[in-house]
mmCIF file of C-alpha atoms in Angstrom:
data_model
loop_
_atom_site.group_PDB
_atom_site.id
_atom_site.type_symbol
_atom_site.label_atom_id
_atom_site.label_comp_id
_atom_site.label_asym_id
_atom_site.label_seq_id
_atom_site.Cartn_x
_atom_site.Cartn_y
_atom_site.Cartn_z
ATOM 1 C CA MET A 161 178.073 -20.478 161.096
ATOM 2 C CA TYR A 162 175.062 -22.423 160.179
ATOM 3 C CA SER A 163 176.538 -25.609 160.090
ATOM 4 C CA GLU A 164 178.992 -25.040 162.891
ATOM 5 C CA PHE A 165 175.370 -24.482 165.066
ATOM 6 C CA ILE A 166 173.918 -27.478 163.609
ATOM 7 C CA LYS A 167 176.826 -29.472 164.806
ATOM 8 C CA ASN A 168 177.279 -28.132 168.021
ATOM 9 C CA VAL A 169 173.634 -27.764 169.289
ATOM 10 C CA PHE A 170 171.393 -29.910 167.104
ATOM 11 C CA LEU A 171 173.450 -32.921 166.605
ATOM 12 C CA LYS A 172 174.531 -33.455 170.351
ATOM 13 C CA ARG A 173 172.203 -36.023 170.982
ATOM 14 C CA VAL A 174 173.556 -38.975 168.672
ATOM 15 C CA VAL A 175 171.519 -41.343 169.333
ATOM 16 C CA LEU A 176 168.092 -39.005 169.488
ATOM 17 C CA VAL A 177 169.120 -37.802 165.926
ATOM 18 C CA LEU A 178 169.743 -41.663 164.757
ATOM 19 C CA LEU A 179 166.235 -42.636 165.633
ATOM 20 C CA THR A 180 164.855 -39.721 164.318
ATOM 21 C CA LEU A 181 166.381 -40.456 160.965
ATOM 22 C CA VAL A 182 165.093 -44.557 161.374
ATOM 23 C CA THR A 183 161.648 -42.768 161.624
ATOM 24 C CA MET A 184 162.394 -40.558 158.690
ATOM 25 C CA VAL A 185 163.378 -43.486 156.602
ATOM 26 C CA SER A 186 160.810 -45.926 157.244
ATOM 27 C CA PHE A 187 158.009 -42.891 156.706
ATOM 28 C CA SER A 188 159.886 -42.318 153.431
ATOM 29 C CA PHE A 189 159.546 -45.808 152.080
ATOM 30 C CA ILE A 190 156.137 -46.322 153.334
ATOM 31 C CA SER A 191 154.846 -42.936 151.752
ATOM 32 C CA TYR A 192 156.588 -43.335 148.805
ATOM 33 C CA THR A 193 154.943 -46.908 148.211
ATOM 34 C CA LEU A 194 151.338 -45.318 149.025
ATOM 35 C CA ILE A 195 151.769 -42.191 146.309
ATOM 36 C CA ARG A 196 152.938 -44.818 143.748
ATOM 37 C CA SER A 197 150.362 -47.379 144.277
ATOM 38 C CA ASN A 198 147.313 -44.708 144.104
ATOM 39 C CA LEU A 199 149.100 -42.715 141.259
ATOM 40 C CA HIS A 200 149.070 -45.993 139.445
ATOM 41 C CA VAL A 201 145.481 -46.840 140.160
ATOM 42 C CA LEU A 202 144.422 -43.767 138.706
ATOM 43 C CA GLN A 203 146.479 -43.712 135.940
ATOM 44 C CA SER A 204 144.823 -47.185 134.944
ATOM 45 C CA LYS A 205 141.582 -46.195 135.939
ATOM 46 C CA ASN A 206 143.004 -42.599 133.254
ATOM 47 C CA ASP A 207 144.116 -45.528 130.680
ATOM 48 C CA LEU A 208 140.423 -47.761 131.164
ATOM 49 C CA GLN A 209 138.231 -45.010 130.449
ATOM 50 C CA GLN A 210 136.880 -46.403 126.805
ATOM 51 C CA LEU A 211 136.140 -50.117 129.233
ATOM 52 C CA ILE A 212 134.396 -47.884 131.671
ATOM 53 C CA LYS A 213 132.340 -45.571 130.168
ATOM 54 C CA LYS A 214 130.556 -48.299 127.753
ATOM 55 C CA ASP A 215 129.208 -51.691 129.494
ATOM 56 C CA VAL A 216 131.773 -54.183 128.450
ATOM 57 C CA PHE A 217 131.832 -57.946 129.919
ATOM 58 C CA MET A 218 135.515 -59.214 130.470
ATOM 59 C CA GLY A 219 136.230 -62.580 130.573
ATOM 60 C CA ASN A 220 137.620 -64.444 133.673
ATOM 61 C CA ASP A 221 138.919 -68.075 132.296
ATOM 62 C CA ARG A 222 138.508 -70.299 135.608
ATOM 63 C CA THR A 223 139.236 -73.634 133.041
ATOM 64 C CA SER A 224 141.022 -76.101 135.108
ATOM 65 C CA SER A 225 144.272 -77.758 134.531
ATOM 66 C CA ASP A 226 142.668 -80.907 134.350
ATOM 67 C CA GLN A 227 140.333 -79.278 131.637
ATOM 68 C CA ILE A 228 142.641 -77.525 129.208
ATOM 69 C CA ASP A 229 145.001 -81.280 129.314
ATOM 70 C CA TYR A 230 141.549 -82.995 128.464
ATOM 71 C CA ILE A 231 140.616 -80.385 125.509
ATOM 72 C CA LEU A 232 144.010 -80.227 123.796
ATOM 73 C CA ASN A 233 144.972 -84.033 124.635
ATOM 74 C CA GLU A 234 146.224 -85.790 121.649
ATOM 75 C CA LYS A 235 143.013 -87.860 121.081
ATOM 76 C CA ASN A 236 140.524 -85.196 121.377
ATOM 77 C CA LEU A 237 142.378 -82.993 119.615
ATOM 78 C CA ASN A 238 140.716 -82.855 116.314
ATOM 79 C CA ARG A 239 137.479 -82.906 117.856
ATOM 80 C CA SER A 240 138.142 -80.016 120.336
ATOM 81 C CA ASN A 241 139.697 -78.375 117.052
ATOM 82 C CA LYS A 242 136.176 -78.505 115.372
ATOM 83 C CA LYS A 243 134.469 -77.197 117.977
ATOM 84 C CA ALA A 244 136.724 -74.302 118.570
ATOM 85 C CA GLN A 245 136.112 -73.241 115.313
ATOM 86 C CA LYS A 246 132.632 -74.037 115.239
ATOM 87 C CA LEU A 247 132.310 -71.544 119.047
ATOM 88 C CA PHE A 248 134.215 -68.752 117.808
ATOM 89 C CA ASN A 249 132.248 -68.667 114.601
ATOM 90 C CA TYR A 250 129.519 -67.878 117.201
ATOM 91 C CA ILE A 251 131.246 -65.502 118.984
ATOM 92 C CA ASP A 252 132.348 -63.656 115.446
ATOM 93 C CA HIS A 253 128.806 -63.668 114.334
ATOM 94 C CA ASN A 254 126.788 -63.065 117.114
ATOM 95 C CA TYR A 255 128.454 -60.683 119.586
ATOM 96 C CA ASP A 256 130.989 -57.679 119.204
ATOM 97 C CA TYR A 257 134.189 -58.606 120.985
ATOM 98 C CA SER A 258 137.534 -57.735 121.578
ATOM 99 C CA SER A 259 140.079 -60.382 121.530
ATOM 100 C CA SER A 260 143.601 -61.201 122.378
ATOM 101 C CA TRP A 261 145.970 -64.221 123.072
ATOM 102 C CA LEU A 262 149.341 -64.307 123.450
ATOM 103 C CA ASP A 263 152.328 -66.755 121.943
ATOM 104 C CA GLN A 264 156.418 -66.042 122.214
ATOM 105 C CA ILE A 265 158.404 -66.259 119.098
ATOM 106 C CA ASP A 266 162.061 -65.733 117.921
ATOM 107 C CA ILE A 267 163.070 -63.122 115.922
ATOM 108 C CA PRO A 268 166.751 -61.866 114.390
ATOM 109 C CA ASN A 269 169.365 -59.853 116.502
ATOM 110 C CA GLY A 270 168.829 -62.583 119.753
ATOM 111 C CA TYR A 271 165.480 -61.745 120.552
ATOM 112 C CA ARG A 272 164.098 -64.916 121.880
ATOM 113 C CA ASN A 273 160.759 -65.696 123.824
ATOM 114 C CA ILE A 274 159.373 -62.558 122.495
ATOM 115 C CA GLU A 275 155.816 -62.456 123.628
ATOM 116 C CA ILE A 276 153.644 -61.630 120.843
ATOM 117 C CA TYR A 277 149.639 -60.807 120.603
ATOM 118 C CA THR A 278 147.325 -61.577 118.438
ATOM 119 C CA ILE A 279 144.530 -59.405 118.481
ATOM 120 C CA ASN A 280 141.662 -58.669 116.769
ATOM 121 C CA SER A 281 140.091 -54.981 114.677
ATOM 122 C CA ASN A 282 138.371 -53.877 117.978
ATOM 123 C CA PHE A 283 141.279 -54.056 120.271
ATOM 124 C CA PHE A 284 142.478 -50.779 120.040
ATOM 125 C CA LYS A 285 138.819 -49.483 120.432
ATOM 126 C CA PHE A 286 139.714 -50.274 123.942
ATOM 127 C CA TYR A 287 143.215 -49.793 124.402
ATOM 128 C CA PRO A 288 144.089 -46.843 122.547
ATOM 129 C CA LEU A 289 148.186 -47.717 122.251
ATOM 130 C CA ASN A 290 150.375 -45.005 120.321
ATOM 131 C CA VAL A 291 153.342 -45.458 118.422
ATOM 132 C CA LYS A 292 156.072 -42.891 117.923
ATOM 133 C CA LYS A 293 157.543 -44.360 114.518
ATOM 134 C CA GLY A 294 155.311 -45.520 111.727
ATOM 135 C CA ARG A 295 151.146 -46.503 112.201
ATOM 136 C CA LEU A 296 148.902 -48.680 113.606
ATOM 137 C CA PHE A 297 146.441 -51.666 112.111
ATOM 138 C CA SER A 298 144.335 -50.590 110.061
ATOM 139 C CA LYS A 299 141.132 -52.327 108.365
ATOM 140 C CA SER A 300 142.578 -53.482 105.384
ATOM 141 C CA ASP A 301 145.916 -54.930 107.708
ATOM 142 C CA TYR A 302 142.893 -57.176 109.605
ATOM 143 C CA ILE A 303 141.594 -59.105 105.971
ATOM 144 C CA GLY A 304 145.317 -60.632 105.543
ATOM 145 C CA ASN A 305 145.646 -60.381 101.872
ATOM 146 C CA LYS A 306 149.452 -59.805 101.906
ATOM 147 C CA LYS A 307 152.285 -62.225 101.911
ATOM 148 C CA GLU A 308 153.612 -60.276 104.771
ATOM 149 C CA ILE A 309 151.723 -60.065 107.879
ATOM 150 C CA PRO A 310 152.316 -56.173 109.189
ATOM 151 C CA VAL A 311 153.348 -56.157 112.686
ATOM 152 C CA ILE A 312 153.459 -53.671 115.492
ATOM 153 C CA VAL A 313 156.534 -53.817 118.313
ATOM 154 C CA GLY A 314 157.612 -52.189 121.660
ATOM 155 C CA ALA A 315 160.385 -49.406 121.991
ATOM 156 C CA GLY A 316 162.496 -52.232 123.655
ATOM 157 C CA LEU A 317 163.166 -53.896 120.616
ATOM 158 C CA ARG A 318 165.602 -51.321 119.284
ATOM 159 C CA LYS A 319 167.199 -53.636 117.133
ATOM 160 C CA VAL A 320 163.991 -53.961 114.894
ATOM 161 C CA LYS A 321 163.257 -51.295 112.221
ATOM 162 C CA LEU A 322 160.976 -49.681 110.931
ATOM 163 C CA GLY A 323 159.740 -51.650 107.637
ATOM 164 C CA SER A 324 162.307 -54.480 108.452
ATOM 165 C CA THR A 325 160.713 -57.894 108.077
ATOM 166 C CA PHE A 326 161.357 -61.024 109.769
ATOM 167 C CA LYS A 327 160.445 -64.985 110.008
ATOM 168 C CA ASP A 328 159.216 -67.416 112.848
ATOM 169 C CA LEU A 329 156.819 -70.375 113.195
ATOM 170 C CA ASN A 330 153.612 -69.635 114.118
ATOM 171 C CA GLN A 331 153.790 -72.772 116.851
ATOM 172 C CA PRO A 332 149.855 -72.941 117.474
ATOM 173 C CA VAL A 333 149.055 -73.377 113.214
ATOM 174 C CA GLY A 334 152.634 -75.054 112.713
ATOM 175 C CA LYS A 335 153.409 -72.823 109.580
ATOM 176 C CA LYS A 336 155.851 -70.477 109.428
ATOM 177 C CA GLU A 337 155.132 -66.857 108.677
ATOM 178 C CA THR A 338 156.789 -63.734 107.462
ATOM 179 C CA TYR A 339 156.020 -60.489 109.667
ATOM 180 C CA LYS A 340 157.137 -56.514 108.559
ATOM 181 C CA VAL A 341 157.118 -54.061 110.901
ATOM 182 C CA ILE A 342 154.594 -50.972 110.303
ATOM 183 C CA GLY A 343 155.065 -49.313 113.890
ATOM 184 C CA ILE A 344 157.188 -48.932 116.781
ATOM 185 C CA LEU A 345 155.310 -48.174 120.266
ATOM 186 C CA LYS A 346 156.717 -45.223 122.407
ATOM 187 C CA GLU A 347 158.383 -45.737 124.706
ATOM 188 C CA ASN A 348 156.702 -47.472 128.578
ATOM 189 C CA THR A 349 153.396 -48.227 126.724
ATOM 190 C CA ARG A 350 151.482 -49.575 129.237
ATOM 191 C CA LEU A 351 148.584 -52.206 128.791
ATOM 192 C CA PRO A 352 146.338 -51.685 132.189
ATOM 193 C CA SER A 353 144.465 -54.485 133.874
ATOM 194 C CA VAL A 354 141.116 -54.343 136.105
ATOM 195 C CA TYR A 355 142.444 -56.777 138.222
ATOM 196 C CA MET A 356 145.464 -54.803 138.917
ATOM 197 C CA LEU A 357 144.764 -51.543 138.986
ATOM 198 C CA ASP A 358 147.744 -50.334 141.068
ATOM 199 C CA GLY A 359 150.469 -52.001 138.600
ATOM 200 C CA SER A 360 149.958 -53.136 134.682
ATOM 201 C CA TYR A 361 152.260 -54.470 131.475
ATOM 202 C CA MET A 362 154.859 -53.078 130.171
ATOM 203 C CA LEU A 363 154.792 -53.235 126.527
ATOM 204 C CA ASN A 364 158.822 -52.280 125.588
ATOM 205 C CA LYS A 365 159.451 -55.966 124.522
ATOM 206 C CA THR A 366 156.095 -57.214 122.758
ATOM 207 C CA ILE A 367 154.715 -57.556 119.428
ATOM 208 C CA PHE A 368 151.362 -57.150 118.111
ATOM 209 C CA ARG A 369 150.147 -58.717 115.021
ATOM 210 C CA PRO A 370 146.298 -58.270 113.660
ATOM 211 C CA LEU A 371 143.620 -61.721 113.677
ATOM 212 C CA THR A 372 143.142 -61.665 109.828
ATOM 213 C CA ASP A 373 140.160 -62.692 108.138
ATOM 214 C CA LYS A 374 142.455 -66.027 107.440
ATOM 215 C CA ASP A 375 142.805 -66.876 110.683
ATOM 216 C CA LYS A 376 139.659 -66.759 111.615
ATOM 217 C CA LYS A 377 138.868 -69.577 109.115
ATOM 218 C CA HIS A 378 141.780 -71.676 111.215
ATOM 219 C CA ILE A 379 141.122 -70.926 114.843
ATOM 220 C CA ASN A 380 142.253 -73.926 116.933
ATOM 221 C CA ALA A 381 141.277 -74.676 120.826
ATOM 222 C CA ASP A 382 144.771 -73.993 122.054
ATOM 223 C CA GLN A 383 143.800 -70.073 120.548
ATOM 224 C CA LEU A 384 140.592 -69.849 121.728
ATOM 225 C CA THR A 385 141.440 -71.344 125.192
ATOM 226 C CA ARG A 386 143.908 -68.388 125.617
ATOM 227 C CA MET A 387 141.466 -66.056 124.288
ATOM 228 C CA TYR A 388 139.158 -66.207 126.730
ATOM 229 C CA GLN A 389 141.021 -64.525 129.906
ATOM 230 C CA ASP A 390 140.475 -60.554 129.159
ATOM 231 C CA LEU A 391 137.880 -61.155 125.886
ATOM 232 C CA LEU A 392 135.933 -58.346 125.883
ATOM 233 C CA ILE A 393 132.266 -58.099 125.315
ATOM 234 C CA TYR A 394 130.168 -55.062 123.895
ATOM 235 C CA ASN A 395 126.741 -54.498 123.401
ATOM 236 C CA THR A 396 125.058 -56.640 124.677
ATOM 237 C CA SER A 397 123.671 -57.683 128.448
ATOM 238 C CA LYS A 398 124.084 -59.788 131.269
ATOM 239 C CA ASN A 399 121.761 -62.479 129.887
ATOM 240 C CA LYS A 400 123.524 -62.912 126.726
ATOM 241 C CA VAL A 401 127.073 -63.157 127.953
ATOM 242 C CA SER A 402 125.788 -65.843 130.928
ATOM 243 C CA LYS A 403 124.474 -67.602 127.626
ATOM 244 C CA LEU A 404 127.919 -67.724 126.167
ATOM 245 C CA SER A 405 129.307 -68.834 129.541
ATOM 246 C CA LYS A 406 126.738 -71.635 129.515
ATOM 247 C CA THR A 407 127.356 -72.303 125.585
ATOM 248 C CA ILE A 408 130.934 -72.711 126.435
ATOM 249 C CA ARG A 409 130.448 -75.466 129.198
ATOM 250 C CA LYS A 410 128.530 -77.581 126.678
ATOM 251 C CA GLU A 411 131.158 -77.406 124.368
ATOM 252 C CA ASN A 412 133.183 -78.762 127.262
ATOM 253 C CA LEU A 413 135.445 -75.995 125.717
ATOM 254 C CA GLY A 414 136.111 -74.459 129.169
ATOM 255 C CA ASN A 415 134.484 -72.247 132.487
ATOM 256 C CA VAL A 416 134.368 -68.650 131.877
ATOM 257 C CA LYS A 417 132.404 -66.145 133.951
ATOM 258 C CA PHE A 418 132.221 -62.644 132.487
ATOM 259 C CA TYR A 419 131.551 -59.726 134.727
ATOM 260 C CA SER A 420 131.440 -55.942 134.364
ATOM 261 C CA ILE A 421 134.328 -53.876 134.117
ATOM 262 C CA LYS A 422 132.342 -51.804 137.169
ATOM 263 C CA GLU A 423 132.241 -55.013 138.697
ATOM 264 C CA ASN A 424 135.885 -56.005 138.094
ATOM 265 C CA ILE A 425 137.072 -52.491 139.567
ATOM 266 C CA LYS A 426 134.973 -52.903 142.596
ATOM 267 C CA PHE A 427 136.429 -56.438 143.428
ATOM 268 C CA PHE A 428 140.431 -55.097 143.131
ATOM 269 C CA TYR A 429 139.234 -52.226 145.632
ATOM 270 C CA LEU A 430 137.522 -54.920 148.265
ATOM 271 C CA THR A 431 141.589 -56.066 148.715
ATOM 272 C CA TYR A 432 143.232 -52.728 147.636
ATOM 273 C CA ASN A 433 141.127 -50.547 149.873
ATOM 274 C CA SER A 434 142.726 -52.567 153.205
ATOM 275 C CA ARG A 435 146.228 -52.795 151.918
ATOM 276 C CA ALA A 436 145.947 -48.838 151.012
ATOM 277 C CA LEU A 437 144.464 -48.396 154.646
ATOM 278 C CA LEU A 438 147.331 -49.992 156.053
ATOM 279 C CA TYR A 439 149.966 -48.202 154.596
ATOM 280 C CA LEU A 440 148.389 -44.826 155.616
ATOM 281 C CA VAL A 441 147.742 -45.684 159.332
ATOM 282 C CA LEU A 442 151.877 -47.288 159.035
ATOM 283 C CA SER A 443 152.751 -43.768 157.966
ATOM 284 C CA LEU A 444 150.566 -42.004 160.274
ATOM 285 C CA VAL A 445 152.668 -43.475 162.788
ATOM 286 C CA MET A 446 155.873 -43.107 161.262
ATOM 287 C CA LEU A 447 154.696 -39.639 160.602
ATOM 288 C CA ILE A 448 153.956 -38.951 164.820
ATOM 289 C CA ILE A 449 157.033 -40.640 166.322
ATOM 290 C CA PHE A 450 159.894 -38.908 163.624
ATOM 291 C CA ILE A 451 157.575 -35.018 164.587
ATOM 292 C CA VAL A 452 157.834 -36.017 168.483
ATOM 293 C CA LEU A 453 161.226 -37.226 168.324
ATOM 294 C CA PHE A 454 162.239 -33.926 165.708
ATOM 295 C CA LEU A 455 161.169 -31.340 168.088
ATOM 296 C CA TRP A 456 162.155 -32.621 171.594
ATOM 297 C CA ASN A 457 165.613 -33.053 170.380
ATOM 298 C CA ILE A 458 165.043 -29.068 168.908
ATOM 299 C CA TRP A 459 163.834 -28.168 172.044
ATOM 300 C CA LYS A 460 165.913 -29.843 174.124
ATOM 301 C CA SER A 461 168.924 -28.603 172.362
ATOM 302 C CA LEU A 462 167.984 -25.100 172.451
ATOM 303 C CA SER A 463 166.996 -25.178 175.647
ATOM 304 C CA GLU A 464 170.250 -26.102 176.823
ATOM 305 C CA SER A 465 172.409 -24.379 174.912
ATOM 306 C CA ARG A 466 170.351 -20.882 175.748
ATOM 307 C CA GLN A 467 173.478 -19.172 177.312
ATOM 308 C CA GLU A 468 175.809 -20.286 174.503
ATOM 309 C CA ILE A 469 172.786 -18.752 172.023
ATOM 310 C CA ALA A 470 172.461 -15.931 174.294
ATOM 311 C CA ILE A 471 176.656 -15.414 173.562
ATOM 312 C CA ARG A 472 175.987 -15.747 170.029
ATOM 313 C CA ILE A 473 173.204 -13.441 169.750
ATOM 314 C CA SER A 474 175.764 -10.589 171.518
ATOM 315 C CA LEU A 475 178.519 -11.618 168.513
ATOM 316 C CA GLY A 476 175.866 -10.619 165.986
ATOM 317 C CA LEU A 477 173.369 -14.045 165.385
ATOM 318 C CA ARG A 478 169.644 -13.030 165.046
ATOM 319 C CA LYS A 479 166.867 -14.359 166.360
ATOM 320 C CA TYR A 480 165.550 -14.967 162.420
ATOM 321 C CA HIS A 481 168.898 -16.835 162.321
ATOM 322 C CA LEU A 482 167.315 -19.513 164.213
ATOM 323 C CA TYR A 483 164.529 -20.068 161.977
ATOM 324 C CA ILE A 484 166.963 -20.528 159.055
ATOM 325 C CA ILE A 485 169.170 -23.182 160.663
ATOM 326 C CA THR A 486 166.032 -24.843 161.974
ATOM 327 C CA PHE A 487 165.158 -24.991 158.044
ATOM 328 C CA LEU A 488 168.259 -26.217 157.512
ATOM 329 C CA TYR A 489 169.094 -28.933 159.971
ATOM 330 C CA GLN A 490 165.283 -30.158 159.047
ATOM 331 C CA LEU A 491 166.346 -30.016 154.929
ATOM 332 C CA LEU A 492 169.396 -32.295 155.678
ATOM 333 C CA LEU A 493 167.773 -34.953 157.654
ATOM 334 C CA THR A 494 164.729 -34.886 154.865
ATOM 335 C CA ILE A 495 167.607 -35.450 152.190
ATOM 336 C CA PHE A 496 169.901 -38.367 154.072
ATOM 337 C CA SER A 497 166.296 -40.018 154.869
ATOM 338 C CA PHE A 498 165.405 -40.221 151.571
ATOM 339 C CA ILE A 499 168.904 -41.667 149.879
ATOM 340 C CA PRO A 500 167.778 -45.012 150.728
ATOM 341 C CA VAL A 501 164.222 -45.165 149.297
ATOM 342 C CA THR A 502 165.629 -43.436 145.979
ATOM 343 C CA ILE A 503 168.594 -45.934 145.724
ATOM 344 C CA TYR A 504 165.757 -48.507 146.372
ATOM 345 C CA ALA A 505 163.698 -46.428 143.494
ATOM 346 C CA VAL A 506 166.589 -45.981 140.737
ATOM 347 C CA ARG A 507 167.703 -50.007 141.709
ATOM 348 C CA ASN A 508 164.272 -51.516 141.035
ATOM 349 C CA SER A 509 163.572 -49.422 137.797
ATOM 350 C CA TYR A 510 166.972 -50.379 136.563
ATOM 351 C CA VAL A 511 165.908 -54.351 137.662
ATOM 352 C CA LEU A 512 163.072 -53.626 135.725
ATOM 353 C CA ALA A 513 165.027 -52.591 132.656
ATOM 354 C CA THR A 514 167.425 -55.372 132.047
ATOM 355 C CA ASP A 515 166.668 -58.484 130.291
ATOM 356 C CA SER A 516 167.014 -60.685 132.924
ATOM 357 C CA PHE A 517 163.506 -59.753 134.394
ATOM 358 C CA ASP A 518 159.979 -60.826 132.892
ATOM 359 C CA ASP A 519 159.674 -59.432 129.576
ATOM 360 C CA GLN A 520 156.225 -58.734 130.195
ATOM 361 C CA THR A 521 157.186 -55.987 132.250
ATOM 362 C CA GLN A 522 159.989 -54.396 130.857
ATOM 363 C CA ILE A 523 160.420 -50.590 131.779
ATOM 364 C CA ILE A 524 163.015 -48.355 129.649
ATOM 365 C CA LEU A 525 164.475 -45.700 131.271
ATOM 366 C CA SER A 526 164.303 -42.443 128.728
ATOM 367 C CA SER A 527 165.205 -40.591 132.393
ATOM 368 C CA PRO A 528 166.559 -41.611 135.468
ATOM 369 C CA LEU A 529 163.258 -42.657 137.047
ATOM 370 C CA PRO A 530 160.337 -42.820 135.101
ATOM 371 C CA LYS A 531 157.434 -40.802 135.482
ATOM 372 C CA ILE A 532 155.091 -41.952 138.796
ATOM 373 C CA GLU A 533 158.284 -43.399 140.486
ATOM 374 C CA LEU A 534 159.714 -39.708 140.028
ATOM 375 C CA ILE A 535 156.482 -38.202 141.659
ATOM 376 C CA SER A 536 156.135 -40.243 144.134
ATOM 377 C CA LEU A 537 159.470 -39.454 145.316
ATOM 378 C CA ILE A 538 158.578 -35.587 145.014
ATOM 379 C CA LEU A 539 155.612 -35.697 147.004
ATOM 380 C CA SER A 540 156.511 -37.849 149.664
ATOM 381 C CA PHE A 541 159.560 -35.701 149.785
ATOM 382 C CA LEU A 542 158.058 -32.812 150.263
ATOM 383 C CA ILE A 543 155.684 -33.962 153.116
ATOM 384 C CA LEU A 544 157.759 -34.820 155.200
ATOM 385 C CA LEU A 545 160.074 -31.475 154.469
ATOM 386 C CA VAL A 546 157.097 -29.197 155.125
ATOM 387 C CA ILE A 547 155.570 -30.902 157.894
ATOM 388 C CA GLY A 548 158.491 -30.938 159.996
ATOM 389 C CA THR A 549 159.421 -27.640 158.754
ATOM 390 C CA PHE A 550 156.318 -26.060 160.314
ATOM 391 C CA SER A 551 156.070 -27.756 163.171
ATOM 392 C CA SER A 552 160.158 -26.796 163.825
ATOM 393 C CA MET A 553 158.963 -23.171 162.680
ATOM 394 C CA LEU A 554 156.611 -23.227 165.927
ATOM 395 C CA ILE A 555 158.888 -24.465 168.160
ATOM 396 C CA ILE A 556 161.323 -21.872 167.371
ATOM 397 C CA TYR A 557 159.208 -18.780 166.979
ATOM 398 C CA LYS A 558 157.870 -20.186 171.127
ATOM 399 C CA PHE A 559 161.696 -20.288 172.217
ATOM 400 C CA ASN A 560 162.378 -16.773 170.425
ATOM 401 C CA LYS A 561 159.514 -15.503 172.162
ATOM 402 C CA SER A 562 161.340 -16.770 175.914
ATOM 403 C CA PRO A 563 163.816 -14.094 176.993
ATOM 404 C CA LEU A 564 167.659 -14.928 177.023
ATOM 405 C CA THR A 565 169.695 -13.587 179.517
ATOM 406 C CA LEU A 566 173.717 -13.245 178.884
ATOM 407 C CA ARG A 567 175.266 -14.543 182.865
ATOM 408 C CA MET A 568 178.728 -12.546 182.924
ATOM 409 C CA GLY A 569 180.166 -14.495 186.108
ATOM 410 C CA SER A 570 179.322 -16.152 189.037
ATOM 411 C CA ASP A 571 177.343 -14.435 192.248
ATOM 412 C CA SER A 572 180.434 -14.822 195.084
#
């Protein structure tokens, strides 16, 4: 009874129904994107609490490519390396800091160009990552007395087992190193960024190694310049980090500005708020158009079918059945409108999970959709369903208040 009523009453105007679906699909895409983006921002701010609570300054590397070429030029390299070691010693002895830099290594089982972070002992104070197997680095791991350098690997490197070892060339140093896996990160572990709170770096195909005391004695210009970006300085003042910036420029080893985490987040919101507002306005416009088209179609369909509805009532249809039928119609349209955005979300997550995508942003699908994507889909679906249902129920209430008369024939 319900499906036949929907087909013969609500779906008579095919063009109007299709236009309604188009606006619903548009709303679903925009609202999904907006909700997902905001959830990522909230999660990133939560992940960055250790940085936000403390008076932490973050390095923003503004060294030009010409400067890098000059610093690392073969003619200047020996001098640059000596100056880099001196500058690093200055930072190490005069500042509380958290540092990291990236290299790429090849490891057994076909994993090539895997990013490896070299991190100092304060890194996990501000980025509290979790392991599902093994452990994080201990104080002794940063001393560096062991022949095998302990490493922590991402969950995406599935063929690399806990306790296994592998060798690779440490390119900046020019020596082969032996690594031993002491920990495996949880799936989809993220490294938040103050520059893009609505995104993050996925660590499923990433390796972490400690910056040991031995490493500190052989810091070179290449490593130092890659350490500048996101270098964290804490327990200090604005004047002291300004002094560090001047020292770096004076030594002709780059150009680094330091900003507090709160300043960086403010910079992010300057562009993010306007973008989010645009999405919000577009979603509201699509929602209003949908409601107008949807309610107009329901009212016109019911009004033009009054005689047919009166007959159905005489045959046993009850007025409360109209509420159920309208809700089912709204639910059907909402489900159909969310098929494209669901396909998009699943496909996008699948692409991120493949090796053809940038290793830095790998996502392992332990479920059909990662948590934030799934929550975003559900929330945007419920918003559309609830608003459509509430407004359509008002139309049915108004329609049921008007009397229905059953004409048995025409006057002669």
